[in-house]
Tab-separated table of C-alpha atoms in Angstrom:
chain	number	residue	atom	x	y	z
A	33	UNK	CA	17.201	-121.067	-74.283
A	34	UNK	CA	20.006	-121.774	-71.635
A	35	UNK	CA	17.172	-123.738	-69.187
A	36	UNK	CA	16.644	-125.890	-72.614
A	37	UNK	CA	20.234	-127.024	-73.092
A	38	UNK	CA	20.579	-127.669	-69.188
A	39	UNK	CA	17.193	-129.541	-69.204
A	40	UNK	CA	18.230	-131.293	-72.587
A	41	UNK	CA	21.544	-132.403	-70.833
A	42	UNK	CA	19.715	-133.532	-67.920
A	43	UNK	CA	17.339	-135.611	-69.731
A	44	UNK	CA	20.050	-137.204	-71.965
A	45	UNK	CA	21.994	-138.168	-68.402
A	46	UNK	CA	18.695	-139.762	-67.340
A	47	UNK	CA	18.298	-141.653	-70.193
A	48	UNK	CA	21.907	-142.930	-70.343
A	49	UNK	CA	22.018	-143.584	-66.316
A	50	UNK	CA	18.261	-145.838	-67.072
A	51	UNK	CA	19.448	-148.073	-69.935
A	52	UNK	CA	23.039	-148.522	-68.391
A	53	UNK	CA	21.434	-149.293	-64.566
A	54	UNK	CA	18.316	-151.060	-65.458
A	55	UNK	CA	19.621	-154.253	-66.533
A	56	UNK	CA	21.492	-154.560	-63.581
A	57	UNK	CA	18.752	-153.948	-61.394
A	58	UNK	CA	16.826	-156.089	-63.688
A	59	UNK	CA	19.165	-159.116	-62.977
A	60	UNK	CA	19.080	-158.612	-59.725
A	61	UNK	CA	15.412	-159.119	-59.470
A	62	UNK	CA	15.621	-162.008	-61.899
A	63	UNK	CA	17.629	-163.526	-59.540
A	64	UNK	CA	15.348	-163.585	-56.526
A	65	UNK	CA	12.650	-164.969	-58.666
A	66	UNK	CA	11.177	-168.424	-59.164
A	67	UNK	CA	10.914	-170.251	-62.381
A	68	UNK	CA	7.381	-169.808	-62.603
A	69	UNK	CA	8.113	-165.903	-62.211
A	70	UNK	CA	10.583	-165.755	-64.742
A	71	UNK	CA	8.630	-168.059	-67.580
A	72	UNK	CA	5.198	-165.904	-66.793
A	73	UNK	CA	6.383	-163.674	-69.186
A	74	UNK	CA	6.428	-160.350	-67.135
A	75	UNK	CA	10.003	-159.113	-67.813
A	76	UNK	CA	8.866	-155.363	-65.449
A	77	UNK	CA	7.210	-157.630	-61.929
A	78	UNK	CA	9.057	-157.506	-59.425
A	79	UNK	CA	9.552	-160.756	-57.270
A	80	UNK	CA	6.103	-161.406	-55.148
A	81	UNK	CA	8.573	-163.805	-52.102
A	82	UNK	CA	12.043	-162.979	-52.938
A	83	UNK	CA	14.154	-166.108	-53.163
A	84	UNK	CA	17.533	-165.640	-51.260
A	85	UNK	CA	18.021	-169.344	-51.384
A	86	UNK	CA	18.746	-168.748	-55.016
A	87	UNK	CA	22.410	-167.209	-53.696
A	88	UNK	CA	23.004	-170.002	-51.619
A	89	UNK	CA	22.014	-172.968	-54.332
A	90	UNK	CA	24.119	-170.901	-56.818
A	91	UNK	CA	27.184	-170.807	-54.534
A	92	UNK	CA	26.914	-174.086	-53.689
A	93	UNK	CA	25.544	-176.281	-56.496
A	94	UNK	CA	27.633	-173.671	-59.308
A	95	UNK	CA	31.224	-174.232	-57.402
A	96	UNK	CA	31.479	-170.495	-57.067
A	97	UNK	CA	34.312	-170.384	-54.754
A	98	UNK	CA	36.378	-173.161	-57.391
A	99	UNK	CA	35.450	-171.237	-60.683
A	100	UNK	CA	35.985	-167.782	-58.615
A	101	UNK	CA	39.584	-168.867	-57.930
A	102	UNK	CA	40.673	-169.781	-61.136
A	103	UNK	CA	39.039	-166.356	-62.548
A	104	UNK	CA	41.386	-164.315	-60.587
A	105	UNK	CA	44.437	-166.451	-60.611
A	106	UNK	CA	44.032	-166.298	-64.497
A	107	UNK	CA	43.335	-162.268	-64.494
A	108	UNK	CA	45.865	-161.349	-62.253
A	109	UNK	CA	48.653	-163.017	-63.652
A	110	UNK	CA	47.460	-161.642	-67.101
A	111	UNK	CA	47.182	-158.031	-65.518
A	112	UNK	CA	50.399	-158.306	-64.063
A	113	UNK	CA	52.135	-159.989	-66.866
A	114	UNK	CA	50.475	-156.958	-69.551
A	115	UNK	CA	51.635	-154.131	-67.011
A	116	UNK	CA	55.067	-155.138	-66.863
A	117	UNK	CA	55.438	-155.625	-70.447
A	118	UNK	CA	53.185	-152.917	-71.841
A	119	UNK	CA	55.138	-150.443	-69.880
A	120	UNK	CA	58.521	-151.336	-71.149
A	121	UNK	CA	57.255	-151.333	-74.832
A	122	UNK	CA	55.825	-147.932	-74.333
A	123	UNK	CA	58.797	-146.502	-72.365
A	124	UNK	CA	61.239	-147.926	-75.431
A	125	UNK	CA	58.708	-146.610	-78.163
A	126	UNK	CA	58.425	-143.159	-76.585
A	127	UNK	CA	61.753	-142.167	-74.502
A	128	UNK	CA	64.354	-143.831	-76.760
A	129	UNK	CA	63.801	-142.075	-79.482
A	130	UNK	CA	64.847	-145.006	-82.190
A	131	UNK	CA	63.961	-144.685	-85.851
A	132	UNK	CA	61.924	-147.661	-85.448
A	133	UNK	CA	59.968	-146.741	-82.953
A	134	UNK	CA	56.984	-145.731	-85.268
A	135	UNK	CA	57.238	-149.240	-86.996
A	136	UNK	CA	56.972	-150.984	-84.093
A	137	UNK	CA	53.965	-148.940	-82.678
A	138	UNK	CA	52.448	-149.896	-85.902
A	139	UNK	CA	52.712	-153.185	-85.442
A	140	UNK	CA	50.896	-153.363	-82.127
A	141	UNK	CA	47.993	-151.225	-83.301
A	142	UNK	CA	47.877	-153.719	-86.021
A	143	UNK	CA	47.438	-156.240	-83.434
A	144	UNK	CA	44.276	-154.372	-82.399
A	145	UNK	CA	42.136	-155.200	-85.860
A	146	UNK	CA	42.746	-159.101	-85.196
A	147	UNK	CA	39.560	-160.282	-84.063
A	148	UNK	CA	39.984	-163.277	-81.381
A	149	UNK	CA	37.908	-165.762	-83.422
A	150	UNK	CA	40.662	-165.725	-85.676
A	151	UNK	CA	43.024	-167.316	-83.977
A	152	UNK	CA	41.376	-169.783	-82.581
A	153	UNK	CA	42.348	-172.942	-84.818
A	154	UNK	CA	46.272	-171.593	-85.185
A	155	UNK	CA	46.427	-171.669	-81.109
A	156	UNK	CA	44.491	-174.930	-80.571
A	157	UNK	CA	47.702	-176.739	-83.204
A	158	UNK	CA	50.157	-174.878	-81.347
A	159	UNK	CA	48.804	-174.810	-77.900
A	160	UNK	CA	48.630	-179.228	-78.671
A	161	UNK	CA	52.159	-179.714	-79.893
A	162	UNK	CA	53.192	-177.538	-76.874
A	163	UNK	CA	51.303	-179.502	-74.432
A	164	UNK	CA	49.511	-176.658	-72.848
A	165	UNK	CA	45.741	-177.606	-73.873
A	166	UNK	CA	44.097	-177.569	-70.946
A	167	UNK	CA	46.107	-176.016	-68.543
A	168	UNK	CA	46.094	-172.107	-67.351
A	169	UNK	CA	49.117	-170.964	-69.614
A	170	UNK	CA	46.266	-171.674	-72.788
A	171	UNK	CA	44.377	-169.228	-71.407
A	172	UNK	CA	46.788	-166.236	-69.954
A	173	UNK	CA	49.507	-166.532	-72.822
A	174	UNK	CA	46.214	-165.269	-75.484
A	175	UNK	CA	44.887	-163.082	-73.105
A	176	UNK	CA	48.463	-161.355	-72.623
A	177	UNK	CA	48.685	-160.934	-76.217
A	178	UNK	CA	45.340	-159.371	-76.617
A	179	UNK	CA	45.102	-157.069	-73.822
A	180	UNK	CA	48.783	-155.799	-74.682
A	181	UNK	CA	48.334	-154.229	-77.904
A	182	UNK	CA	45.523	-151.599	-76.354
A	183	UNK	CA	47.555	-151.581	-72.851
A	184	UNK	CA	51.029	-150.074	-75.050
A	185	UNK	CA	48.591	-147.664	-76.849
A	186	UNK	CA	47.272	-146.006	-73.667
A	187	UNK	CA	50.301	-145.645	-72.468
A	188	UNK	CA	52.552	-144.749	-75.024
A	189	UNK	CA	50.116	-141.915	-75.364
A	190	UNK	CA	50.708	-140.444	-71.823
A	191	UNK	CA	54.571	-141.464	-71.207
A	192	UNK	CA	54.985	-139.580	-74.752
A	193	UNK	CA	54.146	-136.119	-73.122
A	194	UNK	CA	56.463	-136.560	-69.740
A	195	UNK	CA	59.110	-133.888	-70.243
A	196	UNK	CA	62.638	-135.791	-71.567
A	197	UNK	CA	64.100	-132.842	-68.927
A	198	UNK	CA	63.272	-135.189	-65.757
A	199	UNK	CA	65.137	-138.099	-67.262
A	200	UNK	CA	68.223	-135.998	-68.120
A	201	UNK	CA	68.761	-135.018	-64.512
A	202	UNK	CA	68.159	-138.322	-63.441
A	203	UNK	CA	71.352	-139.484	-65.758
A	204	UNK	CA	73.508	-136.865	-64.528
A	205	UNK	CA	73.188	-138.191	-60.546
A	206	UNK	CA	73.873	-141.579	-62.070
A	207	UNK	CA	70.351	-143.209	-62.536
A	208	UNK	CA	70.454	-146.184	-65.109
A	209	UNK	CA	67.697	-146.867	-67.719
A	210	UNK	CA	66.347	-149.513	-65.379
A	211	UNK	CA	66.100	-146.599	-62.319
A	212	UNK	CA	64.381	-144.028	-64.676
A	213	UNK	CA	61.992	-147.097	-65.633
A	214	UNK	CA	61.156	-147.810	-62.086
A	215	UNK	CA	61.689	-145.226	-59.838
A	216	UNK	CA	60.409	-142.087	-62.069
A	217	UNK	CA	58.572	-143.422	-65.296
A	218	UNK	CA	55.867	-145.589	-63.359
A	219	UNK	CA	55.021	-143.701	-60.624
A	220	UNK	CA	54.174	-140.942	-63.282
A	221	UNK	CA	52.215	-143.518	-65.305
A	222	UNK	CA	49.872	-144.491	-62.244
A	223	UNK	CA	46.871	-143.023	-64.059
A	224	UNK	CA	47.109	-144.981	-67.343
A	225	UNK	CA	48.453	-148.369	-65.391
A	226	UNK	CA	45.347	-148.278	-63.605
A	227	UNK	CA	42.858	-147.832	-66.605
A	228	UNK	CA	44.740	-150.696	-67.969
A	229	UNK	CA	44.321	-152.723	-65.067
A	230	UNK	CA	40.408	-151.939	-65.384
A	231	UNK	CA	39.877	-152.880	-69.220
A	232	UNK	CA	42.025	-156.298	-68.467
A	233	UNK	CA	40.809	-157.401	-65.676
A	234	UNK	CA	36.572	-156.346	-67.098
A	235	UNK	CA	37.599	-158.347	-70.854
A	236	UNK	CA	39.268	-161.781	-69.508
A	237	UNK	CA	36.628	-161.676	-66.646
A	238	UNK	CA	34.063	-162.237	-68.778
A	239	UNK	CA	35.892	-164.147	-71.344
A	240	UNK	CA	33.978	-167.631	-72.333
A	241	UNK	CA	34.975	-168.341	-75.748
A	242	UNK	CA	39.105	-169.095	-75.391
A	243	UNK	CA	37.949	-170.443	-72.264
A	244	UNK	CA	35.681	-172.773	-73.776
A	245	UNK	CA	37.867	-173.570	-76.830
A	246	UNK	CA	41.237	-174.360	-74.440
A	247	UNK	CA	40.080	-175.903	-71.178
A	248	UNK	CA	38.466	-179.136	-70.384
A	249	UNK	CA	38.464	-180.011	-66.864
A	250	UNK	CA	36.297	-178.478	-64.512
A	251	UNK	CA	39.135	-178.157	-62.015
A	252	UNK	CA	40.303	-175.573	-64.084
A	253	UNK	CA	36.768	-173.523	-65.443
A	254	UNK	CA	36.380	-170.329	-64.730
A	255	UNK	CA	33.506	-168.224	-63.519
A	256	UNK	CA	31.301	-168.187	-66.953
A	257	UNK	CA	31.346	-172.019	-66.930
A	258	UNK	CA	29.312	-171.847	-63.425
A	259	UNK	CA	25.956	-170.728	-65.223
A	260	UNK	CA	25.936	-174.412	-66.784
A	261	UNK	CA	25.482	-176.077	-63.034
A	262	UNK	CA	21.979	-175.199	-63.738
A	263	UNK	CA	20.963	-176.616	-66.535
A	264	UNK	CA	20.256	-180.283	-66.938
A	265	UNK	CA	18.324	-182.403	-69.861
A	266	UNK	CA	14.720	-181.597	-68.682
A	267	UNK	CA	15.146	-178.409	-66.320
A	268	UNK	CA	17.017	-174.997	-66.601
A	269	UNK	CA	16.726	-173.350	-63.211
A	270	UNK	CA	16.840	-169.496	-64.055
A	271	UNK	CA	16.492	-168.372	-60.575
A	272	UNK	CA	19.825	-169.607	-59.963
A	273	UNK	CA	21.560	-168.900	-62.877
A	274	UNK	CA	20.522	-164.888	-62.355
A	275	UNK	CA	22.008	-165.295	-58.488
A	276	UNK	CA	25.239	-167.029	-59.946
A	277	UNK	CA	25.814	-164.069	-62.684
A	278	UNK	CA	25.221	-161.007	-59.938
A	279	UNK	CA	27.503	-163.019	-57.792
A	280	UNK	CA	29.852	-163.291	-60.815
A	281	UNK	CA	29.452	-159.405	-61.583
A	282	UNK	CA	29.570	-158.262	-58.229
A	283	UNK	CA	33.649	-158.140	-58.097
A	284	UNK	CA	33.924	-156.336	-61.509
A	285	UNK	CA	31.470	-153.846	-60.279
A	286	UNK	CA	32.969	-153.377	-57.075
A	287	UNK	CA	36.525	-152.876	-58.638
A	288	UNK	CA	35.002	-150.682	-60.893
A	289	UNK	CA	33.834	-148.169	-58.215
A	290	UNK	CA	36.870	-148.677	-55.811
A	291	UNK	CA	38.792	-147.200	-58.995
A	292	UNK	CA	36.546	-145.008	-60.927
A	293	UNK	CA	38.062	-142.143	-60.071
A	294	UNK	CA	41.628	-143.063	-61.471
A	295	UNK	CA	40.260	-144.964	-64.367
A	296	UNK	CA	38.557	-141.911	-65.560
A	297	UNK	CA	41.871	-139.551	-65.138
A	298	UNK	CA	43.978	-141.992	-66.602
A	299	UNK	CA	41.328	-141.978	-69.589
A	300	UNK	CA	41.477	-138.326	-69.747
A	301	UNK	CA	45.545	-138.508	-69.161
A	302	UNK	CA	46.196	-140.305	-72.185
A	303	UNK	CA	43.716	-138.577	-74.295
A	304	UNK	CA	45.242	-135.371	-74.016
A	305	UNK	CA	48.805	-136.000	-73.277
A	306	UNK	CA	48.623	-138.657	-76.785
């Protein structure tokens, strides 16, 4: 009975690590295809000639380095903009023990049930009489306010369990609210700050449809826009366009696994310390 469960757990691992790696190794083979490959209808081939030109027509003809920089000047001034501000809502929810503390925790979680589609026309009126359409503020200011509501969740949940006894000695050598905040309260909340880096930095990554709605000019597209370089009025070249997305992947997955390990104990952090 024991070899059972242990060969039942090891089967439902397999199965989860084939359907969560197989489209990624399926992309990556789509992308070394050619179009005759791809449209042949055999999803499980693999590529007869690979096609590495298909990286360097994506990175040239898709304006990967452009659309790469405006990706990560938009994410990391979003990621930096929800840590700073996530963190001071949940240290004032959770250390300064206000009767409204509740209330206002209530009103961010409401802020999770909004769904993004929403909001779209109210933005696009205010967005035009405040002359930011089509500029990088459209797209961090709605990214801020959408990645903040889960961001003050996760770590209300953990700063809510650090003992009130380390603040108290840090009042009587003459810390101030603002020393606590940076010198005690953050460097104990490494954990969750770094799973909320993760989730921000993975949902405006791959964000298309603000980015669609808000910006124009292609001086200012991000990454998702690239996949469009290939496709004209009589040809779609799907070699290309499979190079251009693992090329556009590549830095989320990389991230991923250069943090995994503190993603996964901030995850379990909050879980139990909430």
């Amino acid at each position: 009975m024991v070899n059972f469960k242990k060969w039942a757990v090891y089967l439902l691992i397999a199965v989860l690590c084939v359907t969560q790696l197989y489209p990624l190794f399926w992309l990556l083979t789509y992308s070394l295809k050619t179009n005759e490959e791809i449209l042949s209808g055999d999803f499980f081939a693999l590529p007869k000639h690979p096609i590495w030109e298909n990286y360097s027509q994506a990175y040239k003809s898709g304006h990967y380095i452009q659309y790469l920089t405006n990706s990560i000047l938009v994410t990391v001034t979003t990621m930096l903009c929800v840590i700073l501000f996530s963190s001071m809502v949940a240290f004032a929810i959770t250390r300064f023990r206000f009767k409204y503390g509740n209330l206002v925790m209530l009103i961010f979680l409401i802020g999770l049930m909004i769904p993004l589609q929403a909001t779209l026309l109210p933005l696009m009126v205010v967005f035009k009489n405040m002359h930011l359409l089509d500029t990088r503020w459209a797209l961090i200011l709605p990214y801020i306010a959408f990645s903040t509501p889960i961001a003050v969740f996760l770590l209300s949940g953990f700063m809510k369990a650090i003992p009130h006894e380390i603040e108290e000695s840090a009042v009587i050598d003459g810390a101030s609210v603002y020393r606590i905040f940076r010198s005690i309260i953050i460097p104990i909340s490494i954990p969750p700050v770094m799973t909320v880096c993760i989730l921000t930095f993975i949902n405006i990554w791959n964000e298309y449809i603000l980015a669609a709605t808000f910006i124009s000019s292609t001086d200012l597209k991000t990454l998702p826009f690239g996949v469009y370089s290939f496709v004209s009025q009589y040809q779609v070249n799907y070699g290309n366009i499979g190079a251009f997305l693992v090329m556009g992947a590549a830095p989320v997955i990389l991230l991923y696994f250069i943090l995994s390990e503190k993603i996964t104990k901030g995850m379990v952090a909050g879980a139990v310390k909430g």
